[in-house]
Tab-separated table of N, CA and C in Angstrom:
chain	number	residue	atom	x	y	z
A	1	VAL	N	-5.675	7.306	-2.430
A	1	VAL	CA	-6.423	6.458	-1.439
A	1	VAL	C	-6.475	4.794	-1.984
A	2	PHE	N	-6.749	4.806	-3.324
A	2	PHE	CA	-6.937	3.657	-4.052
A	2	PHE	C	-5.764	2.648	-3.895
A	3	GLN	N	-4.340	3.565	-4.177
A	3	GLN	CA	-3.012	2.994	-3.955
A	3	GLN	C	-3.023	2.112	-2.452
A	4	VAL	N	-3.324	2.895	-1.247
A	4	VAL	CA	-3.438	2.274	-0.295
A	4	VAL	C	-4.440	1.135	-0.026
A	5	PHE	N	-5.780	1.104	-0.646
A	5	PHE	CA	-6.301	-0.211	-0.485
A	5	PHE	C	-5.729	-1.154	-1.567
A	6	THR	N	-5.499	-0.792	-2.486
A	6	THR	CA	-4.833	-2.120	-3.315
A	6	THR	C	-3.278	-2.543	-2.432
A	7	LEU	N	-2.830	-2.016	-1.671
A	7	LEU	CA	-1.328	-2.362	-1.273
A	7	LEU	C	-2.084	-3.246	0.155
A	8	GLY	N	-2.982	-2.952	0.796
A	8	GLY	CA	-3.544	-3.430	1.694
A	8	GLY	C	-3.869	-4.680	1.365
A	9	ALA	N	-4.512	-4.979	0.338
A	9	ALA	CA	-5.375	-6.280	-0.066
A	9	ALA	C	-3.952	-7.105	-0.484
A	10	LEU	N	-3.001	-6.451	-0.928
A	10	LEU	CA	-1.816	-7.252	-1.444
A	10	LEU	C	-1.054	-7.866	-0.131
A	11	MET	N	-0.990	-6.860	0.688
A	11	MET	CA	-0.353	-7.529	2.213
A	11	MET	C	-1.274	-8.671	2.792
A	12	PHE	N	-2.495	-8.603	2.709
A	12	PHE	CA	-3.337	-9.378	3.541
A	12	PHE	C	-4.118	-10.670	2.451
A	13	GLU	N	-3.219	-10.828	1.260
A	13	GLU	CA	-3.851	-11.453	0.337
A	13	GLU	C	-3.898	-13.026	0.898
A	14	PRO	N	-2.754	-13.780	1.559
A	14	PRO	CA	-3.076	-14.944	1.994
A	14	PRO	C	-4.144	-14.900	3.099
A	15	ILE	N	-4.422	-13.944	3.915
A	15	ILE	CA	-5.730	-14.046	4.729
A	15	ILE	C	-6.849	-14.148	4.054
A	16	ILE	N	-6.996	-13.145	3.124
A	16	ILE	CA	-8.351	-13.299	2.233
A	16	ILE	C	-8.427	-14.513	1.678
A	17	VAL	N	-7.693	-14.821	0.821
A	17	VAL	CA	-7.641	-16.280	0.065
A	17	VAL	C	-8.203	-17.362	1.049
A	18	GLN	N	-7.704	-17.256	2.218
A	18	GLN	CA	-8.215	-18.442	3.238
A	18	GLN	C	-9.558	-18.091	3.514
A	19	TRP	N	-9.917	-16.708	3.588
A	19	TRP	CA	-11.273	-16.205	4.063
A	19	TRP	C	-12.282	-16.930	3.119
A	20	ILE	N	-12.014	-16.526	1.710
A	20	ILE	CA	-12.698	-16.906	0.643
A	20	ILE	C	-13.104	-18.474	0.404
A	21	ASP	N	-11.775	-19.408	0.270
A	21	ASP	CA	-11.820	-20.780	0.110
A	21	ASP	C	-10.749	-21.497	1.159
A	22	PRO	N	-11.462	-21.852	2.277
A	22	PRO	CA	-10.584	-22.410	3.329
A	22	PRO	C	-9.576	-23.738	2.910
A	23	SER	N	-10.216	-24.287	1.584
A	23	SER	CA	-9.707	-25.653	1.172
A	23	SER	C	-8.374	-25.507	0.572
A	24	LEU	N	-7.914	-24.064	0.127
A	24	LEU	CA	-6.885	-23.718	-0.458
A	24	LEU	C	-5.818	-23.732	0.772
A	25	PRO	N	-4.690	-24.389	0.373
A	25	PRO	CA	-3.546	-24.076	1.320
A	25	PRO	C	-3.045	-22.720	1.837
A	26	PHE	N	-2.775	-22.699	2.945
A	26	PHE	CA	-2.443	-21.255	3.247
A	26	PHE	C	-0.959	-21.159	3.265
A	27	LEU	N	-0.620	-20.491	1.815
A	27	LEU	CA	0.852	-19.871	1.815
A	27	LEU	C	1.052	-18.717	2.050
A	28	GLY	N	0.982	-18.206	3.435
A	28	GLY	CA	1.228	-16.765	3.988
A	28	GLY	C	2.371	-16.695	4.401
A	29	TYR	N	2.470	-16.039	5.789
A	29	TYR	CA	3.493	-15.553	6.336
A	29	TYR	C	4.493	-16.451	6.594
A	30	GLY	N	5.566	-16.323	6.264
A	30	GLY	CA	6.723	-17.397	6.812
A	30	GLY	C	6.984	-18.023	5.727
A	31	ALA	N	6.490	-18.031	4.483
A	31	ALA	CA	6.847	-18.543	3.338
A	31	ALA	C	7.886	-17.863	2.809
A	32	PRO	N	8.816	-18.375	1.936
A	32	PRO	CA	10.233	-17.643	1.748
A	32	PRO	C	9.252	-16.332	0.572
A	33	TRP	N	8.952	-16.984	-0.213
A	33	TRP	CA	8.203	-16.265	-1.622
A	33	TRP	C	7.573	-14.711	-1.161
A	34	THR	N	6.711	-14.665	0.488
A	34	THR	CA	6.323	-13.838	0.981
A	34	THR	C	6.742	-12.720	0.878
A	35	ILE	N	8.163	-12.899	1.432
A	35	ILE	CA	9.290	-11.996	1.942
A	35	ILE	C	9.313	-10.731	1.187
A	36	PRO	N	9.975	-11.070	-0.140
A	36	PRO	CA	10.225	-10.150	-1.457
A	36	PRO	C	8.991	-9.263	-1.573
A	37	GLY	N	7.549	-9.833	-1.640
A	37	GLY	CA	6.346	-9.247	-2.054
A	37	GLY	C	5.995	-8.052	-0.704
A	38	ASP	N	6.131	-8.842	0.565
A	38	ASP	CA	5.727	-7.640	1.398
A	38	ASP	C	6.750	-6.529	1.442
A	39	LEU	N	8.202	-6.687	0.959
A	39	LEU	CA	9.087	-5.716	1.007
A	39	LEU	C	8.908	-4.839	-0.475
A	40	LEU	N	8.468	-5.575	-1.175
A	40	LEU	CA	7.875	-4.388	-2.380
A	40	LEU	C	6.649	-3.373	-1.991
A	41	VAL	N	5.754	-4.093	-1.634
A	41	VAL	CA	4.679	-3.610	-0.902
A	41	VAL	C	4.925	-2.234	-0.103
A	42	GLY	N	5.796	-2.879	1.118
A	42	GLY	CA	6.134	-1.529	1.695
A	42	GLY	C	6.975	-0.681	1.127
A	43	LEU	N	8.064	-0.883	0.126
A	43	LEU	CA	8.667	0.051	-0.729
A	43	LEU	C	7.291	0.811	-1.575
A	44	THR	N	6.738	0.352	-1.915
A	44	THR	CA	5.740	1.065	-2.883
A	44	THR	C	4.950	2.151	-1.812
A	45	LEU	N	4.264	1.423	-0.546
A	45	LEU	CA	3.943	2.589	0.130
A	45	LEU	C	4.713	3.850	0.564
A	46	LEU	N	5.901	3.553	0.804
A	46	LEU	CA	6.868	4.265	1.401
A	46	LEU	C	7.224	5.642	-0.020
A	47	LEU	N	7.143	5.099	-0.896
A	47	LEU	CA	7.794	6.063	-2.032
A	47	LEU	C	6.271	6.647	-2.284
A	48	THR	N	5.211	5.988	-2.247
A	48	THR	CA	3.801	6.893	-2.405
A	48	THR	C	3.549	7.915	-1.409
A	49	ILE	N	4.038	7.587	-0.383
A	49	ILE	CA	3.893	8.698	1.019
A	49	ILE	C	4.689	9.637	0.689
A	50	LEU	N	6.237	9.437	0.253
A	50	LEU	CA	7.200	10.263	0.006
A	50	LEU	C	6.775	11.203	-1.297
A	51	SER	N	6.397	10.884	-2.105
A	51	SER	CA	6.079	11.450	-3.356
A	51	SER	C	4.870	12.610	-3.121
A	52	GLY	N	3.753	12.111	-2.401
A	52	GLY	CA	2.910	13.015	-1.846
A	52	GLY	C	3.505	14.043	-1.047
A	53	LEU	N	4.318	13.773	0.016
A	53	LEU	CA	4.811	14.827	0.625
A	53	LEU	C	5.965	15.475	-0.305
A	54	ASP	N	6.362	15.225	-0.834
A	54	ASP	CA	7.161	15.955	-1.742
A	54	ASP	C	6.388	16.998	-2.681
A	55	TYR	N	5.540	16.580	-3.342
A	55	TYR	CA	4.330	17.294	-4.084
A	55	TYR	C	3.837	18.531	-2.959
A	56	TRP	N	3.213	17.944	-1.839
A	56	TRP	CA	2.854	19.068	-0.992
A	56	TRP	C	3.674	19.975	-0.643
A	57	LEU	N	4.985	19.730	-0.332
A	57	LEU	CA	6.106	20.830	0.119
A	57	LEU	C	6.172	21.811	-1.157
A	58	LYS	N	6.450	21.258	-2.382
A	58	LYS	CA	6.742	21.921	-3.295
A	58	LYS	C	5.730	23.014	-3.726
A	59	ASN	N	4.401	22.636	-3.701
A	59	ASN	CA	3.249	23.384	-3.936
A	59	ASN	C	2.408	23.748	-2.709
A	60	ARG	N	3.075	24.260	-1.751
A	60	ARG	CA	2.419	24.120	-0.294
A	60	ARG	C	1.667	25.769	-0.744
A	61	THR	N	2.010	26.774	-0.830
A	61	THR	CA	1.331	27.890	-0.986
A	61	THR	C	0.768	28.120	-2.373
A	62	LEU	N	0.732	27.078	-3.448
A	62	LEU	CA	-0.417	26.983	-4.468
A	62	LEU	C	-1.731	26.129	-3.959
A	63	LEU	N	-1.483	25.359	-3.069
A	63	LEU	CA	-2.554	24.372	-2.307
A	63	LEU	C	-3.209	25.315	-1.359
A	64	SER	N	-2.465	26.092	-0.714
A	64	SER	CA	-3.387	26.816	0.356
A	64	SER	C	-4.102	27.881	0.080
A	65	GLU	N	-3.458	28.723	-1.155
A	65	GLU	CA	-4.595	29.735	-2.146
A	65	GLU	C	-5.726	29.474	-2.639
A	66	THR	N	-5.500	27.670	-3.025
A	66	THR	CA	-6.576	27.506	-3.851
A	66	THR	C	-7.682	26.810	-2.811
A	67	LEU	N	-7.090	26.695	-1.410
A	67	LEU	CA	-8.155	25.864	-0.256
A	67	LEU	C	-8.879	27.420	-0.029
A	68	LYS	N	-8.208	28.512	-0.009
A	68	LYS	CA	-8.644	29.833	0.449
A	68	LYS	C	-10.015	30.163	-0.079
A	69	VAL	N	-10.036	30.014	-1.414
A	69	VAL	CA	-10.802	30.774	-2.472
A	69	VAL	C	-12.295	29.892	-2.051
């Protein structure tokens, strides 16, 4: 859960910076250096989801037995 919040904060960092201090320049979307950052955030989110799905598929019976008790 905290990974998702962290990734969300990174994705909206330019907007958050403007909200905190409007005098700072907006280095947000469209700037060339934000595109690799957005790609890395998306890749990290995708790998996190796939990792959780992989864990759930491998341990499905173990998890379901634990929840029944």
